[in-house]
One Martini backbone bead per residue (centre of mass of N, CA, C, O) as a GRO file, in nm:
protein
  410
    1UNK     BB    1   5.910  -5.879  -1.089
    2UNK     BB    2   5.951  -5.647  -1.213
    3UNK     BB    3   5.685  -5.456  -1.095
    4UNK     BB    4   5.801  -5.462  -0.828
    5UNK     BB    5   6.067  -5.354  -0.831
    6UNK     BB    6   5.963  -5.085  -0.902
    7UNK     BB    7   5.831  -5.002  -0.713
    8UNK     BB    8   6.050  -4.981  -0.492
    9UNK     BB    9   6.196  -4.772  -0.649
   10UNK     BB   10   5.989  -4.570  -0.652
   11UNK     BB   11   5.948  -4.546  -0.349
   12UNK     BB   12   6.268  -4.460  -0.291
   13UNK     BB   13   6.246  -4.181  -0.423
   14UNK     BB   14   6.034  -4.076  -0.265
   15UNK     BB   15   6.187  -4.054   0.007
   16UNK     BB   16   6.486  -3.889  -0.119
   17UNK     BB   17   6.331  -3.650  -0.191
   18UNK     BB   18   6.212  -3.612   0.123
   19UNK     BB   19   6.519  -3.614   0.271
   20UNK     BB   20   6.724  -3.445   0.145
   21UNK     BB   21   6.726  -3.201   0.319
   22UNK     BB   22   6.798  -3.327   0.578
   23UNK     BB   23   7.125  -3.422   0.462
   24UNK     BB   24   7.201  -3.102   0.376
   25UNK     BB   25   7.157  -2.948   0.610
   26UNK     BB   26   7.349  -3.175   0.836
   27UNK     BB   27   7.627  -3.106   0.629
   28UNK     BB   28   7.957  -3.081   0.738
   29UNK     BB   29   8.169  -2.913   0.588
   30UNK     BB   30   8.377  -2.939   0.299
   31UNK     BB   31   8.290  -3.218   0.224
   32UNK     BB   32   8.012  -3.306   0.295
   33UNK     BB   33   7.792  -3.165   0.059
   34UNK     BB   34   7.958  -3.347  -0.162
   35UNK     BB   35   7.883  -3.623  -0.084
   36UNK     BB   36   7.580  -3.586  -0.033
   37UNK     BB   37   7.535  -3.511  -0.301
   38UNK     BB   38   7.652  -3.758  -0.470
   39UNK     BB   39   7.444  -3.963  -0.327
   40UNK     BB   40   7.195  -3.816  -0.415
   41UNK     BB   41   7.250  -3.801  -0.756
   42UNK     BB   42   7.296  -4.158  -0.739
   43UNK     BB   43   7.021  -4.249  -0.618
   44UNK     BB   44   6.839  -4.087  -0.825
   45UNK     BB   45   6.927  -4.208  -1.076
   46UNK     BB   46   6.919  -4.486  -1.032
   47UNK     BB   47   6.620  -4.526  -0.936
   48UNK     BB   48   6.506  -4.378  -1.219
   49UNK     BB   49   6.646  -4.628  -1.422
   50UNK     BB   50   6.510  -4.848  -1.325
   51UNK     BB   51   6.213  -4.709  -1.345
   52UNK     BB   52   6.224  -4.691  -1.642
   53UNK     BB   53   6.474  -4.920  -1.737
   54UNK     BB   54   6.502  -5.218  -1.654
   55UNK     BB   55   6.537  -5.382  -1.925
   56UNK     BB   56   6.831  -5.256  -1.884
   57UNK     BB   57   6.953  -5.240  -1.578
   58UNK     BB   58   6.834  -5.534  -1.427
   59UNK     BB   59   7.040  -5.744  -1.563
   60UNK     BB   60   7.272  -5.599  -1.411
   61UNK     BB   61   7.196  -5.633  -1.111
   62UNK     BB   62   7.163  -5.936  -1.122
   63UNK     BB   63   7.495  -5.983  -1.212
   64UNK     BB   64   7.550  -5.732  -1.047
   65UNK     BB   65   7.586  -5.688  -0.692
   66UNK     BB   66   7.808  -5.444  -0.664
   67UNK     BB   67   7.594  -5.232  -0.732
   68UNK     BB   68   7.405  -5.276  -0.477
   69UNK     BB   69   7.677  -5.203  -0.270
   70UNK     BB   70   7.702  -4.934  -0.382
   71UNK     BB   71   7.461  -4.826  -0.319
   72UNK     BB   72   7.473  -4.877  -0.028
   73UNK     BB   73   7.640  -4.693   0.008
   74UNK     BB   74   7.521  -4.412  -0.045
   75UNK     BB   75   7.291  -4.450   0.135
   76UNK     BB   76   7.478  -4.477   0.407
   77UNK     BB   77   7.573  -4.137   0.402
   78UNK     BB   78   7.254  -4.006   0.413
   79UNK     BB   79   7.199  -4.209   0.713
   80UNK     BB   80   7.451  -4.057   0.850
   81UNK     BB   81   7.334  -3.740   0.795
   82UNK     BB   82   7.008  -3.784   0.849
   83UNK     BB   83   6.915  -4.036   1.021
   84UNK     BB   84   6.681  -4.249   1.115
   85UNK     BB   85   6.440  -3.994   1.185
   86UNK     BB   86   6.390  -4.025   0.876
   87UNK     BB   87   6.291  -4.092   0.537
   88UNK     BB   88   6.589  -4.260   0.510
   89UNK     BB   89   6.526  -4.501   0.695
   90UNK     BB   90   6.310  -4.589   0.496
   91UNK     BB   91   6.497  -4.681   0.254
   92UNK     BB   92   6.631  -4.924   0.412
   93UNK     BB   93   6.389  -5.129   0.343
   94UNK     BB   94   6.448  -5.169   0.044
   95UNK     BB   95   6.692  -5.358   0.048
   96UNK     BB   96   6.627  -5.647   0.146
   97UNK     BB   97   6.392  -5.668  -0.075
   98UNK     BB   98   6.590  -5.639  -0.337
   99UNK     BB   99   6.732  -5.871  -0.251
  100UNK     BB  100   6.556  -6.055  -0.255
  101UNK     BB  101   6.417  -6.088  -0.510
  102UNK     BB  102   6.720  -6.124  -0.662
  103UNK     BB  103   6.873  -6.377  -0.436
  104UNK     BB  104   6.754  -6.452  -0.234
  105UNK     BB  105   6.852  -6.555   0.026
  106UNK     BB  106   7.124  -6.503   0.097
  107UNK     BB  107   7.106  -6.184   0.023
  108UNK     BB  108   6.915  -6.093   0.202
  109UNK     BB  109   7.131  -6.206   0.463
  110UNK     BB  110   7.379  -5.998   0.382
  111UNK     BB  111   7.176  -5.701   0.340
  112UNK     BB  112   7.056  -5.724   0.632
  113UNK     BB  113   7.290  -5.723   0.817
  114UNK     BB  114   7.407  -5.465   0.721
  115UNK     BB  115   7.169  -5.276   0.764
  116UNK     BB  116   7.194  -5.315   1.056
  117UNK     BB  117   7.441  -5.213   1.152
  118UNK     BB  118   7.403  -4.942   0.992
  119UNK     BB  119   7.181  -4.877   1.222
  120UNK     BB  120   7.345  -4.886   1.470
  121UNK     BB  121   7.567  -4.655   1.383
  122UNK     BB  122   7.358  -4.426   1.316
  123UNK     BB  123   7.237  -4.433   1.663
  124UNK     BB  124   7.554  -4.360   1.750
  125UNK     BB  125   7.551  -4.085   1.637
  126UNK     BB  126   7.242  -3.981   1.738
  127UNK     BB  127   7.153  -4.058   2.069
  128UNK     BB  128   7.163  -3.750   2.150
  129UNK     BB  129   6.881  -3.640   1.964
  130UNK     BB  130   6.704  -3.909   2.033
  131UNK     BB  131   6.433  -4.005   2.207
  132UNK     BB  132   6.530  -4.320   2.100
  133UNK     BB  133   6.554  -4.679   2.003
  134UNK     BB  134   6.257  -4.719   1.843
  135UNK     BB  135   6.291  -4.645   1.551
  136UNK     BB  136   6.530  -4.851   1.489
  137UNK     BB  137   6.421  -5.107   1.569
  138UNK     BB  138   6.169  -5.041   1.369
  139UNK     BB  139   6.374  -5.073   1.111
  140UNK     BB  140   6.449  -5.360   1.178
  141UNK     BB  141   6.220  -5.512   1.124
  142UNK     BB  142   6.167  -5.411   0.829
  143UNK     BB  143   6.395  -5.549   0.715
  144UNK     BB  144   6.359  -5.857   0.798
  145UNK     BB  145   6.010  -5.838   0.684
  146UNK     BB  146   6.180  -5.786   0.386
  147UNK     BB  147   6.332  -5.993   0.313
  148UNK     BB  148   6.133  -6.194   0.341
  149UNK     BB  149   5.919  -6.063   0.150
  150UNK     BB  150   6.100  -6.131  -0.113
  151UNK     BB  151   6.171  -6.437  -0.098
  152UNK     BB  152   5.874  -6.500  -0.135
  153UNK     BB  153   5.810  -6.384  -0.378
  154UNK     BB  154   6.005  -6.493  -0.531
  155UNK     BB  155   5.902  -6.796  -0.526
  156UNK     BB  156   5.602  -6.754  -0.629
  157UNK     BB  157   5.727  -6.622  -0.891
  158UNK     BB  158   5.868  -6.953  -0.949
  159UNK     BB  159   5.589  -7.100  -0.928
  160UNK     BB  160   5.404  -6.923  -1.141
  161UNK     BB  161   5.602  -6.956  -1.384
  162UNK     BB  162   5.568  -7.300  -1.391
  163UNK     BB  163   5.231  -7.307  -1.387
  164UNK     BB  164   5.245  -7.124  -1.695
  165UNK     BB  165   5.428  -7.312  -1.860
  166UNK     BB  166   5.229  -7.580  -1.774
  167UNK     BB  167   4.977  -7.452  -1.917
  168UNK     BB  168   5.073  -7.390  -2.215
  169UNK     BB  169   5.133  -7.651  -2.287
  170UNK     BB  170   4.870  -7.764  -2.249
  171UNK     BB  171   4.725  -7.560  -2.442
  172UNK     BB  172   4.871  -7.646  -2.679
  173UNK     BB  173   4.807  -7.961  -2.712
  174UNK     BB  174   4.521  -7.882  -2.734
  175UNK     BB  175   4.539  -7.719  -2.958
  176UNK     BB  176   4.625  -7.957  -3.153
  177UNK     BB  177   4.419  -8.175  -3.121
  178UNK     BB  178   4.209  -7.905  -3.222
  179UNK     BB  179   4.359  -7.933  -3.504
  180UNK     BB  180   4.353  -8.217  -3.602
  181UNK     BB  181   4.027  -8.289  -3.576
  182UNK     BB  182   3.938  -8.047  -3.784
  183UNK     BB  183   4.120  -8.202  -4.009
  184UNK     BB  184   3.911  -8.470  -3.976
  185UNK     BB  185   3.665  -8.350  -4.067
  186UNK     BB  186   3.719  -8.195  -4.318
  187UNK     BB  187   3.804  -8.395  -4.484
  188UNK     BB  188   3.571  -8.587  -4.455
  189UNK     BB  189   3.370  -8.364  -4.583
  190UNK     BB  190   3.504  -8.335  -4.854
  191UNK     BB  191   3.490  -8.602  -4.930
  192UNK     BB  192   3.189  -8.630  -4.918
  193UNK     BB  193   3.137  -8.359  -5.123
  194UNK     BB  194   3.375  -8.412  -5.359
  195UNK     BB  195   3.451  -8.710  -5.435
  196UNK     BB  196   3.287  -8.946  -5.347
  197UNK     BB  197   3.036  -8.868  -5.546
  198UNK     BB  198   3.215  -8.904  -5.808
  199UNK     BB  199   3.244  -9.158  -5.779
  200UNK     BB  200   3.002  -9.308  -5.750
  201UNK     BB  201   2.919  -9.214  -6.006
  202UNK     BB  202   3.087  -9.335  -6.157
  203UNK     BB  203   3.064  -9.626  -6.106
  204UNK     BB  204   2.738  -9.624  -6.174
  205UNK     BB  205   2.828  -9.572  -6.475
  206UNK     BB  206   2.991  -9.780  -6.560
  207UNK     BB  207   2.824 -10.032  -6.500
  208UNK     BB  208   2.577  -9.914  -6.722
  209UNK     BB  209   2.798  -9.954  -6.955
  210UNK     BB  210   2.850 -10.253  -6.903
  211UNK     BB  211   2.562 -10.404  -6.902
  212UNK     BB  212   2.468 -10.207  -7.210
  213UNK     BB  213   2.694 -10.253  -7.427
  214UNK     BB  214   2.513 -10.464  -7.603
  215UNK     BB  215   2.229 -10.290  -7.663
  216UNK     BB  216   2.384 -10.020  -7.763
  217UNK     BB  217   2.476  -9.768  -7.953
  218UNK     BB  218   2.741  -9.588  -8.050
  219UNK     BB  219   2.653  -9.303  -7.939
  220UNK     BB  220   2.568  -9.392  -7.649
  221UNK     BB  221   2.809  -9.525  -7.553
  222UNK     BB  222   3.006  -9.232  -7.619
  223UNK     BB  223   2.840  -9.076  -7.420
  224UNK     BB  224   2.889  -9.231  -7.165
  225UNK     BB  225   3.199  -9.251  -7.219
  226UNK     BB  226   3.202  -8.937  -7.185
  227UNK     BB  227   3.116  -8.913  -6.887
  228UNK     BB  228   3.310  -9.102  -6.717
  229UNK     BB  229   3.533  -8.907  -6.837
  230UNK     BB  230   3.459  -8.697  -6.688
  231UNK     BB  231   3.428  -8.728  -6.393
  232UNK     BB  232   3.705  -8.854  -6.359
  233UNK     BB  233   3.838  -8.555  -6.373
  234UNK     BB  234   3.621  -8.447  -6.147
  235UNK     BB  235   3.802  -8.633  -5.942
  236UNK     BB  236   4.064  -8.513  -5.999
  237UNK     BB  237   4.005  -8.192  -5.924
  238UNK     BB  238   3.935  -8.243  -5.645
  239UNK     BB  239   4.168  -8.383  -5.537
  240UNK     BB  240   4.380  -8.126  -5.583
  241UNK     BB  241   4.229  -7.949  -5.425
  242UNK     BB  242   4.271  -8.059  -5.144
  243UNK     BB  243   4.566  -8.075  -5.172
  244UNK     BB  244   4.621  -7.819  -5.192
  245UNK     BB  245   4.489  -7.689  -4.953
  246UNK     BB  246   4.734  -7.855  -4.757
  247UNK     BB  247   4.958  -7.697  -4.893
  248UNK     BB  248   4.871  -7.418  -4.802
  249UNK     BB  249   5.005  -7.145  -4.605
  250UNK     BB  250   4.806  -6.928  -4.784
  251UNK     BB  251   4.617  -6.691  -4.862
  252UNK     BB  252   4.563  -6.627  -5.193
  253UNK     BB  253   4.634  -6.363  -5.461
  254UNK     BB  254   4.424  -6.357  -5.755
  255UNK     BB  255   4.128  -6.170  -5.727
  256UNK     BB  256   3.962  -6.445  -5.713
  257UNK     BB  257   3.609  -6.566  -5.738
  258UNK     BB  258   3.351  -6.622  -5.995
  259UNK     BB  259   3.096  -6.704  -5.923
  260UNK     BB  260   2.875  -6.737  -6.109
  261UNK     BB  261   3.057  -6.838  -6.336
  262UNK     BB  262   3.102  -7.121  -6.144
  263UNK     BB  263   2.760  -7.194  -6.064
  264UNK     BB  264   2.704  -7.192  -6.416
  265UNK     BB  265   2.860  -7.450  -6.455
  266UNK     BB  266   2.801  -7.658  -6.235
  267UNK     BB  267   2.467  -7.647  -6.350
  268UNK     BB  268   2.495  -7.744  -6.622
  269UNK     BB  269   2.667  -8.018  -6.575
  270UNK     BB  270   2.406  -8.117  -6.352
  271UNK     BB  271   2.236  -8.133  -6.588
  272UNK     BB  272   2.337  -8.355  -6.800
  273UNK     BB  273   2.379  -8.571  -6.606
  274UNK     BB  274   2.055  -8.595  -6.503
  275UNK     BB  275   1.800  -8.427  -6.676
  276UNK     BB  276   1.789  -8.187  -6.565
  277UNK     BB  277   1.593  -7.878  -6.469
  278UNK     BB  278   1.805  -7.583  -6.448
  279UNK     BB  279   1.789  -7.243  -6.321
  280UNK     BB  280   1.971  -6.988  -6.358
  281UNK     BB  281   1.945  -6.673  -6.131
  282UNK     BB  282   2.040  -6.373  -6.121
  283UNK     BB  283   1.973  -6.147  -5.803
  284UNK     BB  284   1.879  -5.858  -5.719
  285UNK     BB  285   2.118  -5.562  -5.648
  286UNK     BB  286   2.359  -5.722  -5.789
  287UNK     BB  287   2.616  -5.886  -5.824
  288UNK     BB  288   2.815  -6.109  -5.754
  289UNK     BB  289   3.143  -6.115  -5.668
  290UNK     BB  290   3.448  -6.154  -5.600
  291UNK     BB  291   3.600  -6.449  -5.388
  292UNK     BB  292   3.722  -6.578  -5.212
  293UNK     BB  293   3.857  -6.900  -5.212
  294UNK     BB  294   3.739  -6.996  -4.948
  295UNK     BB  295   3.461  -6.889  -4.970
  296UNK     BB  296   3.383  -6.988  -5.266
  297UNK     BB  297   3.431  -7.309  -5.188
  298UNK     BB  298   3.181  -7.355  -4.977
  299UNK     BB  299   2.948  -7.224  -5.180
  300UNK     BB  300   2.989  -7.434  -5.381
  301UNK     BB  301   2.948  -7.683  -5.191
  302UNK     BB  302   2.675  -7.645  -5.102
  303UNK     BB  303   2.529  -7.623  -5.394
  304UNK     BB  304   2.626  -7.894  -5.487
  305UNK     BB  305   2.501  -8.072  -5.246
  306UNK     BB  306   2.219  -7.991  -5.310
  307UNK     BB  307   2.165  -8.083  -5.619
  308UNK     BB  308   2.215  -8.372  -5.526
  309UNK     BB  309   2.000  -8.429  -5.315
  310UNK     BB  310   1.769  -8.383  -5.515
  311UNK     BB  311   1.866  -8.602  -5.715
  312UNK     BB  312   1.864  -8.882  -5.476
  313UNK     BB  313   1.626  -8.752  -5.215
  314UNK     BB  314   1.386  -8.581  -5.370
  315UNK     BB  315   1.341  -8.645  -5.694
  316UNK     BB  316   1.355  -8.378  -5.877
  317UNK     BB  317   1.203  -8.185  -6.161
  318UNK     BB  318   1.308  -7.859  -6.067
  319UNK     BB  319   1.597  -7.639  -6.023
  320UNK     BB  320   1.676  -7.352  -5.868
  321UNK     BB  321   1.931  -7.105  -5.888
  322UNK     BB  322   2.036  -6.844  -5.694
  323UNK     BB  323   2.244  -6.533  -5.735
  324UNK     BB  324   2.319  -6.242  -5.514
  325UNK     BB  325   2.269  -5.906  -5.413
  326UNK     BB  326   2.062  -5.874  -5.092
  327UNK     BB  327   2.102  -5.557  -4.981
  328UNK     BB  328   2.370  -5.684  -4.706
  329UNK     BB  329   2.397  -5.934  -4.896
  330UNK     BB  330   2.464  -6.259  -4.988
  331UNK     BB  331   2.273  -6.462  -5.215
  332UNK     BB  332   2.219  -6.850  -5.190
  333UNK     BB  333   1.989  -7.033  -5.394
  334UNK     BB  334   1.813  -7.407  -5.367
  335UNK     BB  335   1.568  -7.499  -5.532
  336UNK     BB  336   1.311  -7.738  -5.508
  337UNK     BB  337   1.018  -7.993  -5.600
  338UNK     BB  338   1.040  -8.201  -5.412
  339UNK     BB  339   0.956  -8.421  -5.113
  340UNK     BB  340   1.124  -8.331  -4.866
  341UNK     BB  341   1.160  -8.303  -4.585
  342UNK     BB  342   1.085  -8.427  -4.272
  343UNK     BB  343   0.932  -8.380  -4.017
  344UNK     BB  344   1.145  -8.309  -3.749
  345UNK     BB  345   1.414  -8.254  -3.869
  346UNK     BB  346   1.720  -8.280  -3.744
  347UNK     BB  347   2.097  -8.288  -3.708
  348UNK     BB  348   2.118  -8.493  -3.523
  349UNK     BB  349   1.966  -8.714  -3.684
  350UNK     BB  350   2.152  -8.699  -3.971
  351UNK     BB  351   2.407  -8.770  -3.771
  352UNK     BB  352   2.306  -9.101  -3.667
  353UNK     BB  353   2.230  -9.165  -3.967
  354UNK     BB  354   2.484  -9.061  -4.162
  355UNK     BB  355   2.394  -8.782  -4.277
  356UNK     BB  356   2.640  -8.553  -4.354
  357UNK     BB  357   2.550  -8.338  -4.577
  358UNK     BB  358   2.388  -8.110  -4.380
  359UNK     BB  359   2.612  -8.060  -4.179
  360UNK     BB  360   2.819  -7.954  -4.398
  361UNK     BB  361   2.672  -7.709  -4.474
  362UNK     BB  362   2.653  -7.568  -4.171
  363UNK     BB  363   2.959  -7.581  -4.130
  364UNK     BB  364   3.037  -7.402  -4.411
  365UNK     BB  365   2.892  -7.141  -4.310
  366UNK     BB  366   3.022  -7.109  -4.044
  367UNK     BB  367   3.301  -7.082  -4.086
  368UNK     BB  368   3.211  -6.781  -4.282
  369UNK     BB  369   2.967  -6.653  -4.148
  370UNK     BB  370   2.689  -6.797  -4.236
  371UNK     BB  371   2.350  -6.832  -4.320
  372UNK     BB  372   2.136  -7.121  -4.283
  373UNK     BB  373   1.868  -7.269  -4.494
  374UNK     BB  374   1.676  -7.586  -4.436
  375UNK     BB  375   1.345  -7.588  -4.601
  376UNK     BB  376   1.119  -7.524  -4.728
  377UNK     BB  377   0.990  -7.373  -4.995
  378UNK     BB  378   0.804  -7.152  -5.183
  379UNK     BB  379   0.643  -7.396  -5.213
  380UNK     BB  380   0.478  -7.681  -5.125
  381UNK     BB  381   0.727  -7.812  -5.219
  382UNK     BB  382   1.018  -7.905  -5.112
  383UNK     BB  383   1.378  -7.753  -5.106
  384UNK     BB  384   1.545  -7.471  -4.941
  385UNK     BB  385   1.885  -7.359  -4.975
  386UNK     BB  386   2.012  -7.112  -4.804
  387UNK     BB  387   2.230  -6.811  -4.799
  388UNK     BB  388   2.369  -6.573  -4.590
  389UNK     BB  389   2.624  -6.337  -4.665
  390UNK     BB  390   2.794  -6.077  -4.528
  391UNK     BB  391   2.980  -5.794  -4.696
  392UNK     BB  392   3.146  -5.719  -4.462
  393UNK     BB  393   3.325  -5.965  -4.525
  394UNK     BB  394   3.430  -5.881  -4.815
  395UNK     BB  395   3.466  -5.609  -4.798
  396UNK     BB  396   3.401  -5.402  -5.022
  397UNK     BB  397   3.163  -5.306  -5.204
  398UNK     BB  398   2.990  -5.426  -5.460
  399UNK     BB  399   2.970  -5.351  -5.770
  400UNK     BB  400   2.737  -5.287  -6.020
  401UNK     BB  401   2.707  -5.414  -6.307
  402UNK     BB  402   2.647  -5.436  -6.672
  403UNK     BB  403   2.513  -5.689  -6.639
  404UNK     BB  404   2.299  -5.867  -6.791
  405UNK     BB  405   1.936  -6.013  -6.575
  406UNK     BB  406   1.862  -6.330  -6.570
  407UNK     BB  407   1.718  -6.628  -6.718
  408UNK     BB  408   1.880  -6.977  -6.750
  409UNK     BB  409   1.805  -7.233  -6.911
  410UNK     BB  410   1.950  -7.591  -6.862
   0.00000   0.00000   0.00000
């Protein structure tokens, strides 16, 4: 609607600009020259104020209609000194047109009708000089089927307004149930891939020292029952975690998380656990940075969940797991000599299987984008997830520090 009136003043401005000479010339009298000039310096200012400022002048001329009155007196002064057979009197279809527009049926059919009076007023002032009344007819007709086609307009953009905002709604709700669905995927990944594992674990650890706590001497007991009670922690820091998440309004700046610091404590508590031996080795041109806590928990959770899987479902008897920046990646990798992947299998398969352990590393690489790769490792046996995030994701290059990079066997 405001684009539309825009142009219309646009028009009439042009109109003026260009009959003006008319209007002066035809001018007479002491009175006539002023009244003329202020009618010109009154329709171009008004005119140019619409179009230059509409969001401030067009509210008031909507809700003020003796504006638009005003302004057709001047208008209908320039039209009786400057005649119909001028471009002043195509300015006269201006009016019925921005009558529809703003005011509807009713409006336009009132300064439509005055239009054309005035058009009939000002062809007997001149029908001396005309040489006849086609050209009055003729912008009475236009005059006339301006009015229908601002109504016309007017209607389709409220019923155009009507359809738009509900079209939003509804996009609005579908985007609300794709963010509810989104976040009990994620939740589900969650639990799946860090309570849920640590809790069968603890379980499975209770019940091996229930069932053998009366045949084992009170020192592996008391190990027994220090595994379990670290895990139950384990249990509670991760819930904290969810819960953290769930809670948080937006991502924290703490300076991030030392992925390095973080993957090594990981990997050392899973050697413990499990009594494999478990190599962490950081690789590359650089040490791994320090990274949003968004990005290093999906990291930290891909390599969690590959060091179970190998231990779990590859059978695997030594696990290497490195990370570093190699080249302009962010290189994270967990290598195991178990007895890998079988041929053939697709992330569909192991979706329909219930295996959601893969599907969700998959997902949480996508999530922060990087590329993730799982399937045979550099040996002729075993399995490799690799994860390669590029750096230009996580701002400024990161320097390589003077720590010295080696092999840790834990």
């Amino acid at each position: 609607m405001q684009a539309l009136c825009r142009q219309v003043f646009g028009f009439r401005l042009a109109l003026i600009i260009i009959g003006t000479p008319f209007a002066l010339d035809r001018a007479n009298g002491r009175v006539g020259p002023w009244l003329v000039g202020a009618a010109i310096v009154f329709s171009l200012v008004g005119s140019y104020a619409m179009l230059r400022d509409w969001e401030i002048f067009g509210p008031l001329l909507i809700r003020y209609r003796s504006l638009m009155g005003l302004d057709f007196i001047f208008g209908s002064v320039l039209l009786l000194t400057a005649s119909p057979d001028s471009t002043l009197g195509y300015a006269t279809v201006c009016t019925p047109l921005l009558a529809g527009l703003l005011y509807g049926w009713r409006g336009a059919g009132i300064f439509t009708f005055i239009q054309i009076l005035l058009l009939a007023a000002a062809y007997s002032a001149w029908h001396l000089r005309m040489a006849g009344p086609a050209s009055t007819l003729l912008l009475t007709g236009f005059c006339i089927a301006a009015g229908i086609i601002g109504v016309t307009l007017r209607n389709l953009m409220f019923r155009f307004g009507t359809a738009t905002q509900a079209l939003s709604e509804a996009t609005a709700r579908l985007a609300v149930n794709d963010a509810v669905e989104e976040e009990r995927t994620r939740l589900a990944r969650e639990m799946h891939d860090s309570v849920a594992k640590t809790l069968h674990g603890l379980a499975l650890a209770a019940e091996s020292l229930a069932q053998s706590a009366d045949r084992m001497d009170p020192l592996t007991v008391k190990h027994q029952a220090g595994m379990v009670a670290r895990s139950a922690r384990r249990a509670a820091a991760e819930s904290r975690e969810i819960l953290s998440d769930l809670r948080r309004k937006a991502d924290y700046e703490t300076g991030g998380v030392e992925i390095a610091i973080e993957l090594s404590s990981r990997v050392r508590d899973f050697a413990s656990r499990t009594s494999i031996p478990t190599d962490f080795i950081p690789v590359g041109d650089a040490p791994a940075p320090a990274l949003p806590h968004a990005v290093a928990r999906q990291l930290l959770t891909i390599a969690t969940e590959a060091l179970e899987n190998a231990h779990r479902h590859a059978h695997a008897t030594r696990i290497t797991v490195e990370i570093g920046i190699i080249a302009t990646d962010l290189h994270l990798s967990v290598l195991d000599n178990g007895s890998g992947l079988p041929r053939g299998t697709s992330l569909e398969d192991l979706r329909r299987a219930g295996h959601f352990g893969l599907v969700g590393m998959v997902e949480r690489a996508a999530g922060i984008g990087a590329r993730i790769r799982i399937g045979r490792g550099r040996s002729e046996g075993g399995t490799e997830v690799r994860v390669d995030l590029p750096t230009a994701a996580l701002g400024p290059s990161p320097m390589a520090s003077s720590t010295e990079r080696g092999a840790v066997s834990v």
